[in-house]
Amino acid sequence: MRIAWETGGSGGSGGKVWHLTFRLDAEDAITGHCSDGQALKLATNSFRVELPRAPREIHPDLLALAAWTVVAPWTRRRIAFDRPVSPELAEAIETGWGIEAGPVGGAPRSGSRPAISYSGGADSVAVAAMLPDAPLVHFQRVPHPRVPNRWTHYRSDVLARLAAETGREPVIVRSDLEFTIAEPRPGYPEHHAVAAGALLLADELDLGGLAFGYELGSRWLGGDRYLLRYTPDNPMWSAHGAWGRAFAAAGLHIVLPVGGVSEAVTMRLALGSSLREQVRWCLRGTDGPCGTCGKCLYKELIQAAVERRPLRTTVTADRGVARKWQQPPPYGGQEMIEYGCARVPGIEETVFATAAGFLQATEASTAWLERCYPPAVEEVPEPWRKQVHDFMATEIGFMSEDEARRVETWGLS
């Protein structure tokens, strides 16, 4: 794989536009797999990143890592960057992926401040509540000049508008990099590609860490593609994993402030924060969540459980988005299905009735999901660990040894 960055011209925001073109080597593939195992088919070999302003400088490691978050799934043997990278970043790519990276010759970088990769969802808003002084860097999908947009219902402009209403002066980065994927749909080639803008602005903002809203289910319980399995070595988000080492080598550590708490906790924090009115997890509606997609149904279950009220949804059991809840477990995000089924009044009259019957969850059996898993705080990089620890100790509380064992035995029973 060979990559080349070019810059020139201004986007609609008046910011600097960076263009990346990549060329596949003979051994590279059109169809590859990202770190969570999803098969991805390549659509095009170029994309742009539009920054809100022209940065004074961008370290070569930051440009290289931003490119790597996009091209990693299709790279098989080596990657040639257009600027020398530090030995530390080259080593991280080689040890993490077995890919030879070069040319090597640059010096490593560092930064001191954290920023938040801000999506506007409940998990992201919870992080913003925990780190009130950190700038928000928001990624906005924009159309690609050469790839048709068949996902016009995905209203990324709505999230950008809501981010601008937070009062936190968000840094909004626009990019068409999601259209590098032809199949299964436009999206991030690697989950970390959402950080492309933050990477290019890290020197300008003196960033040493980037906080994501990945919570207990995503970090420690595996997420949707790792059903019912404790994942201390999660390939995407563990500090000692390939991506954690790569970001650290580029001087921009991955920070997971809510990595030790469940979506019930992040929902409670988000709804209790000053950004409550800007929380949005669905981009299919313009005046609010659509209320009919699978994500809306899942989040409604969590919100109803947190607020101790009946479910508010028009989705019925015969709808496609509810079909999986009519089957036996395991379920993606099962810990939160158990939590919701144990707390939503009248759950037996909803689309989750069958799942509730299978799970037989109670408030006592799901109480561990209201506290923080201690190793998650230990994993937070040192400069921000005390702030996260103190917040968890004051606002949430920590799991007991028995409760932590529930996390560590997830999937074994």
mmCIF file of N, CA and C in Angstrom, residues 132-202:
data_model
loop_
_atom_site.group_PDB
_atom_site.id
_atom_site.type_symbol
_atom_site.label_atom_id
_atom_site.label_comp_id
_atom_site.label_asym_id
_atom_site.label_seq_id
_atom_site.Cartn_x
_atom_site.Cartn_y
_atom_site.Cartn_z
ATOM 1 N N PRO A 132 -15.384 18.255 31.419
ATOM 2 C CA PRO A 132 -16.043 19.490 30.980
ATOM 3 C C PRO A 132 -15.122 20.493 30.299
ATOM 4 N N ASP A 133 -13.817 20.378 30.494
ATOM 5 C CA ASP A 133 -12.886 21.337 29.896
ATOM 6 C C ASP A 133 -12.261 20.838 28.600
ATOM 7 N N ALA A 134 -12.550 19.617 28.205
ATOM 8 C CA ALA A 134 -11.939 19.054 27.000
ATOM 9 C C ALA A 134 -12.690 19.522 25.760
ATOM 10 N N PRO A 135 -11.976 19.895 24.702
ATOM 11 C CA PRO A 135 -12.660 20.285 23.467
ATOM 12 C C PRO A 135 -13.365 19.093 22.828
ATOM 13 N N LEU A 136 -14.458 19.364 22.121
ATOM 14 C CA LEU A 136 -15.212 18.336 21.417
ATOM 15 C C LEU A 136 -14.790 18.353 19.951
ATOM 16 N N VAL A 137 -14.356 17.206 19.450
ATOM 17 C CA VAL A 137 -14.030 17.076 18.030
ATOM 18 C C VAL A 137 -15.092 16.188 17.403
ATOM 19 N N HIS A 138 -15.885 16.762 16.524
ATOM 20 C CA HIS A 138 -17.009 16.048 15.926
ATOM 21 C C HIS A 138 -16.726 15.734 14.458
ATOM 22 N N PHE A 139 -16.923 14.480 14.073
ATOM 23 C CA PHE A 139 -16.732 14.027 12.697
ATOM 24 C C PHE A 139 -18.075 14.041 11.978
ATOM 25 N N GLN A 140 -18.119 14.673 10.806
ATOM 26 C CA GLN A 140 -19.349 14.733 10.019
ATOM 27 C C GLN A 140 -19.131 14.106 8.650
ATOM 28 N N ARG A 141 -19.959 13.123 8.318
ATOM 29 C CA ARG A 141 -19.905 12.524 6.984
ATOM 30 C C ARG A 141 -20.443 13.508 5.947
ATOM 31 N N VAL A 142 -19.712 13.666 4.834
ATOM 32 C CA VAL A 142 -20.178 14.489 3.717
ATOM 33 C C VAL A 142 -20.075 13.658 2.445
ATOM 34 N N PRO A 143 -20.793 14.036 1.374
ATOM 35 C CA PRO A 143 -20.775 13.243 0.135
ATOM 36 C C PRO A 143 -19.391 13.185 -0.499
ATOM 37 N N HIS A 144 -19.171 12.112 -1.216
ATOM 38 C CA HIS A 144 -17.929 11.908 -1.973
ATOM 39 C C HIS A 144 -18.176 12.336 -3.415
ATOM 40 N N PRO A 145 -17.212 13.015 -4.044
ATOM 41 C CA PRO A 145 -17.459 13.507 -5.409
ATOM 42 C C PRO A 145 -17.587 12.414 -6.460
ATOM 43 N N ARG A 146 -17.076 11.195 -6.146
ATOM 44 C CA ARG A 146 -17.091 10.143 -7.170
ATOM 45 C C ARG A 146 -17.884 8.907 -6.777
ATOM 46 N N VAL A 147 -18.461 8.914 -5.564
ATOM 47 C CA VAL A 147 -19.210 7.743 -5.096
ATOM 48 C C VAL A 147 -20.642 8.177 -4.780
ATOM 49 N N PRO A 148 -21.642 7.575 -5.426
ATOM 50 C CA PRO A 148 -23.035 7.965 -5.148
ATOM 51 C C PRO A 148 -23.405 7.722 -3.690
ATOM 52 N N ASN A 149 -24.179 8.644 -3.133
ATOM 53 C CA ASN A 149 -24.654 8.499 -1.757
ATOM 54 C C ASN A 149 -26.028 7.847 -1.765
ATOM 55 N N ARG A 150 -26.059 6.553 -1.456
ATOM 56 C CA ARG A 150 -27.333 5.821 -1.406
ATOM 57 C C ARG A 150 -27.876 5.763 0.022
ATOM 58 N N TRP A 151 -27.263 6.537 0.924
ATOM 59 C CA TRP A 151 -27.687 6.554 2.331
ATOM 60 C C TRP A 151 -28.098 7.972 2.717
ATOM 61 N N THR A 152 -28.941 8.567 1.900
ATOM 62 C CA THR A 152 -29.347 9.949 2.137
ATOM 63 C C THR A 152 -30.195 10.096 3.401
ATOM 64 N N HIS A 153 -30.751 8.980 3.908
ATOM 65 C CA HIS A 153 -31.535 9.045 5.136
ATOM 66 C C HIS A 153 -30.647 9.248 6.368
ATOM 67 N N TYR A 154 -29.352 9.059 6.207
ATOM 68 C CA TYR A 154 -28.404 9.213 7.315
ATOM 69 C C TYR A 154 -28.059 10.694 7.435
ATOM 70 N N ARG A 155 -28.700 11.399 8.371
ATOM 71 C CA ARG A 155 -28.638 12.853 8.444
ATOM 72 C C ARG A 155 -27.471 13.304 9.329
ATOM 73 N N SER A 156 -26.271 13.240 8.798
ATOM 74 C CA SER A 156 -25.113 13.671 9.567
ATOM 75 C C SER A 156 -25.135 15.171 9.837
ATOM 76 N N ASP A 157 -25.851 15.911 8.999
ATOM 77 C CA ASP A 157 -25.949 17.358 9.221
ATOM 78 C C ASP A 157 -26.696 17.668 10.519
ATOM 79 N N VAL A 158 -27.627 16.795 10.893
ATOM 80 C CA VAL A 158 -28.383 17.015 12.120
ATOM 81 C C VAL A 158 -27.457 16.944 13.337
ATOM 82 N N LEU A 159 -26.591 15.926 13.362
ATOM 83 C CA LEU A 159 -25.665 15.796 14.486
ATOM 84 C C LEU A 159 -24.709 16.971 14.557
ATOM 85 N N ALA A 160 -24.219 17.423 13.408
ATOM 86 C CA ALA A 160 -23.309 18.568 13.400
ATOM 87 C C ALA A 160 -24.007 19.805 13.966
ATOM 88 N N ARG A 161 -25.277 19.991 13.613
ATOM 89 C CA ARG A 161 -26.029 21.129 14.140
ATOM 90 C C ARG A 161 -26.193 21.015 15.650
ATOM 91 N N LEU A 162 -26.516 19.817 16.133
ATOM 92 C CA LEU A 162 -26.675 19.624 17.568
ATOM 93 C C LEU A 162 -25.355 19.828 18.303
ATOM 94 N N ALA A 163 -24.253 19.369 17.701
ATOM 95 C CA ALA A 163 -22.943 19.578 18.323
ATOM 96 C C ALA A 163 -22.643 21.060 18.456
ATOM 97 N N ALA A 164 -23.053 21.843 17.454
ATOM 98 C CA ALA A 164 -22.818 23.287 17.491
ATOM 99 C C ALA A 164 -23.672 23.973 18.546
ATOM 100 N N GLU A 165 -24.720 23.290 19.027
ATOM 101 C CA GLU A 165 -25.618 23.875 20.026
ATOM 102 C C GLU A 165 -25.225 23.527 21.458
ATOM 103 N N THR A 166 -24.108 22.836 21.626
ATOM 104 C CA THR A 166 -23.713 22.406 22.968
ATOM 105 C C THR A 166 -23.168 23.537 23.822
ATOM 106 N N GLY A 167 -22.754 24.623 23.193
ATOM 107 C CA GLY A 167 -22.115 25.699 23.926
ATOM 108 C C GLY A 167 -20.657 25.438 24.228
ATOM 109 N N ARG A 168 -20.124 24.320 23.698
ATOM 110 C CA ARG A 168 -18.728 23.966 23.957
ATOM 111 C C ARG A 168 -17.818 24.309 22.777
ATOM 112 N N GLU A 169 -18.294 25.038 21.780
ATOM 113 C CA GLU A 169 -17.521 25.404 20.596
ATOM 114 C C GLU A 169 -16.824 24.184 19.998
ATOM 115 N N PRO A 170 -17.589 23.234 19.491
ATOM 116 C CA PRO A 170 -16.988 22.011 18.968
ATOM 117 C C PRO A 170 -16.153 22.264 17.721
ATOM 118 N N VAL A 171 -15.143 21.433 17.553
ATOM 119 C CA VAL A 171 -14.337 21.431 16.341
ATOM 120 C C VAL A 171 -14.994 20.425 15.393
ATOM 121 N N ILE A 172 -15.598 20.898 14.335
ATOM 122 C CA ILE A 172 -16.312 20.022 13.409
ATOM 123 C C ILE A 172 -15.440 19.734 12.190
ATOM 124 N N VAL A 173 -15.166 18.454 11.990
ATOM 125 C CA VAL A 173 -14.349 17.989 10.868
ATOM 126 C C VAL A 173 -15.261 17.275 9.892
ATOM 127 N N ARG A 174 -15.164 17.617 8.623
ATOM 128 C CA ARG A 174 -15.999 16.994 7.595
ATOM 129 C C ARG A 174 -15.134 16.109 6.710
ATOM 130 N N SER A 175 -15.652 14.930 6.389
ATOM 131 C CA SER A 175 -14.874 14.000 5.567
ATOM 132 C C SER A 175 -15.790 13.055 4.811
ATOM 133 N N ASP A 176 -15.313 12.596 3.666
ATOM 134 C CA ASP A 176 -16.036 11.595 2.877
ATOM 135 C C ASP A 176 -15.363 10.232 2.957
ATOM 136 N N LEU A 177 -14.511 10.016 3.970
ATOM 137 C CA LEU A 177 -13.756 8.772 4.039
ATOM 138 C C LEU A 177 -14.636 7.541 4.186
ATOM 139 N N GLU A 178 -15.863 7.708 4.712
ATOM 140 C CA GLU A 178 -16.735 6.544 4.870
ATOM 141 C C GLU A 178 -17.153 5.951 3.532
ATOM 142 N N PHE A 179 -17.046 6.732 2.471
ATOM 143 C CA PHE A 179 -17.427 6.239 1.153
ATOM 144 C C PHE A 179 -16.309 5.450 0.463
ATOM 145 N N THR A 180 -15.190 5.239 1.156
ATOM 146 C CA THR A 180 -14.191 4.313 0.616
ATOM 147 C C THR A 180 -14.707 2.884 0.642
ATOM 148 N N ILE A 181 -15.770 2.637 1.397
ATOM 149 C CA ILE A 181 -16.337 1.288 1.518
ATOM 150 C C ILE A 181 -17.532 1.130 0.580
ATOM 151 N N ALA A 182 -17.504 0.095 -0.236
ATOM 152 C CA ALA A 182 -18.647 -0.229 -1.095
ATOM 153 C C ALA A 182 -19.616 -1.156 -0.385
ATOM 154 N N GLU A 183 -19.104 -2.149 0.323
ATOM 155 C CA GLU A 183 -19.930 -3.124 1.027
ATOM 156 C C GLU A 183 -19.330 -3.378 2.405
ATOM 157 N N PRO A 184 -20.175 -3.525 3.448
ATOM 158 C CA PRO A 184 -21.624 -3.673 3.380
ATOM 159 C C PRO A 184 -22.388 -2.366 3.241
ATOM 160 N N ARG A 185 -21.749 -1.218 3.581
ATOM 161 C CA ARG A 185 -22.407 0.087 3.497
ATOM 162 C C ARG A 185 -21.345 1.129 3.785
ATOM 163 N N PRO A 186 -21.608 2.399 3.522
ATOM 164 C CA PRO A 186 -20.641 3.428 3.933
ATOM 165 C C PRO A 186 -20.424 3.377 5.442
ATOM 166 N N GLY A 187 -19.189 3.577 5.844
ATOM 167 C CA GLY A 187 -18.866 3.541 7.265
ATOM 168 C C GLY A 187 -17.378 3.654 7.473
ATOM 169 N N TYR A 188 -16.958 3.589 8.719
ATOM 170 C CA TYR A 188 -15.537 3.690 9.012
ATOM 171 C C TYR A 188 -14.840 2.384 8.651
ATOM 172 N N PRO A 189 -13.787 2.419 7.844
ATOM 173 C CA PRO A 189 -13.053 1.183 7.545
ATOM 174 C C PRO A 189 -12.554 0.506 8.823
ATOM 175 N N GLU A 190 -11.978 1.292 9.721
ATOM 176 C CA GLU A 190 -11.726 0.864 11.092
ATOM 177 C C GLU A 190 -12.508 1.824 11.992
ATOM 178 N N HIS A 191 -12.945 1.352 13.139
ATOM 179 C CA HIS A 191 -13.705 2.215 14.041
ATOM 180 C C HIS A 191 -12.941 3.506 14.347
ATOM 181 N N HIS A 192 -11.612 3.409 14.317
ATOM 182 C CA HIS A 192 -10.755 4.523 14.702
ATOM 183 C C HIS A 192 -10.668 5.608 13.630
ATOM 184 N N ALA A 193 -11.221 5.354 12.455
ATOM 185 C CA ALA A 193 -11.189 6.375 11.407
ATOM 186 C C ALA A 193 -12.015 7.599 11.789
ATOM 187 N N VAL A 194 -12.921 7.465 12.748
ATOM 188 C CA VAL A 194 -13.661 8.623 13.242
ATOM 189 C C VAL A 194 -12.705 9.664 13.824
ATOM 190 N N ALA A 195 -11.487 9.236 14.167
ATOM 191 C CA ALA A 195 -10.502 10.126 14.768
ATOM 192 C C ALA A 195 -9.612 10.807 13.738
ATOM 193 N N ALA A 196 -9.880 10.622 12.450
ATOM 194 C CA ALA A 196 -8.996 11.189 11.424
ATOM 195 C C ALA A 196 -8.832 12.694 11.597
ATOM 196 N N GLY A 197 -9.917 13.400 11.829
ATOM 197 C CA GLY A 197 -9.829 14.844 12.008
ATOM 198 C C GLY A 197 -9.066 15.223 13.257
ATOM 199 N N ALA A 198 -9.331 14.525 14.354
ATOM 200 C CA ALA A 198 -8.614 14.806 15.599
ATOM 201 C C ALA A 198 -7.126 14.556 15.438
ATOM 202 N N LEU A 199 -6.768 13.533 14.682
ATOM 203 C CA LEU A 199 -5.356 13.255 14.430
ATOM 204 C C LEU A 199 -4.704 14.407 13.673
ATOM 205 N N LEU A 200 -5.370 14.917 12.661
ATOM 206 C CA LEU A 200 -4.778 15.992 11.873
ATOM 207 C C LEU A 200 -4.718 17.307 12.654
ATOM 208 N N LEU A 201 -5.532 17.436 13.686
ATOM 209 C CA LEU A 201 -5.543 18.660 14.492
ATOM 210 C C LEU A 201 -4.813 18.508 15.824
ATOM 211 N N ALA A 202 -4.224 17.335 16.076
ATOM 212 C CA ALA A 202 -3.645 17.070 17.389
ATOM 213 C C ALA A 202 -2.502 18.013 17.733
#
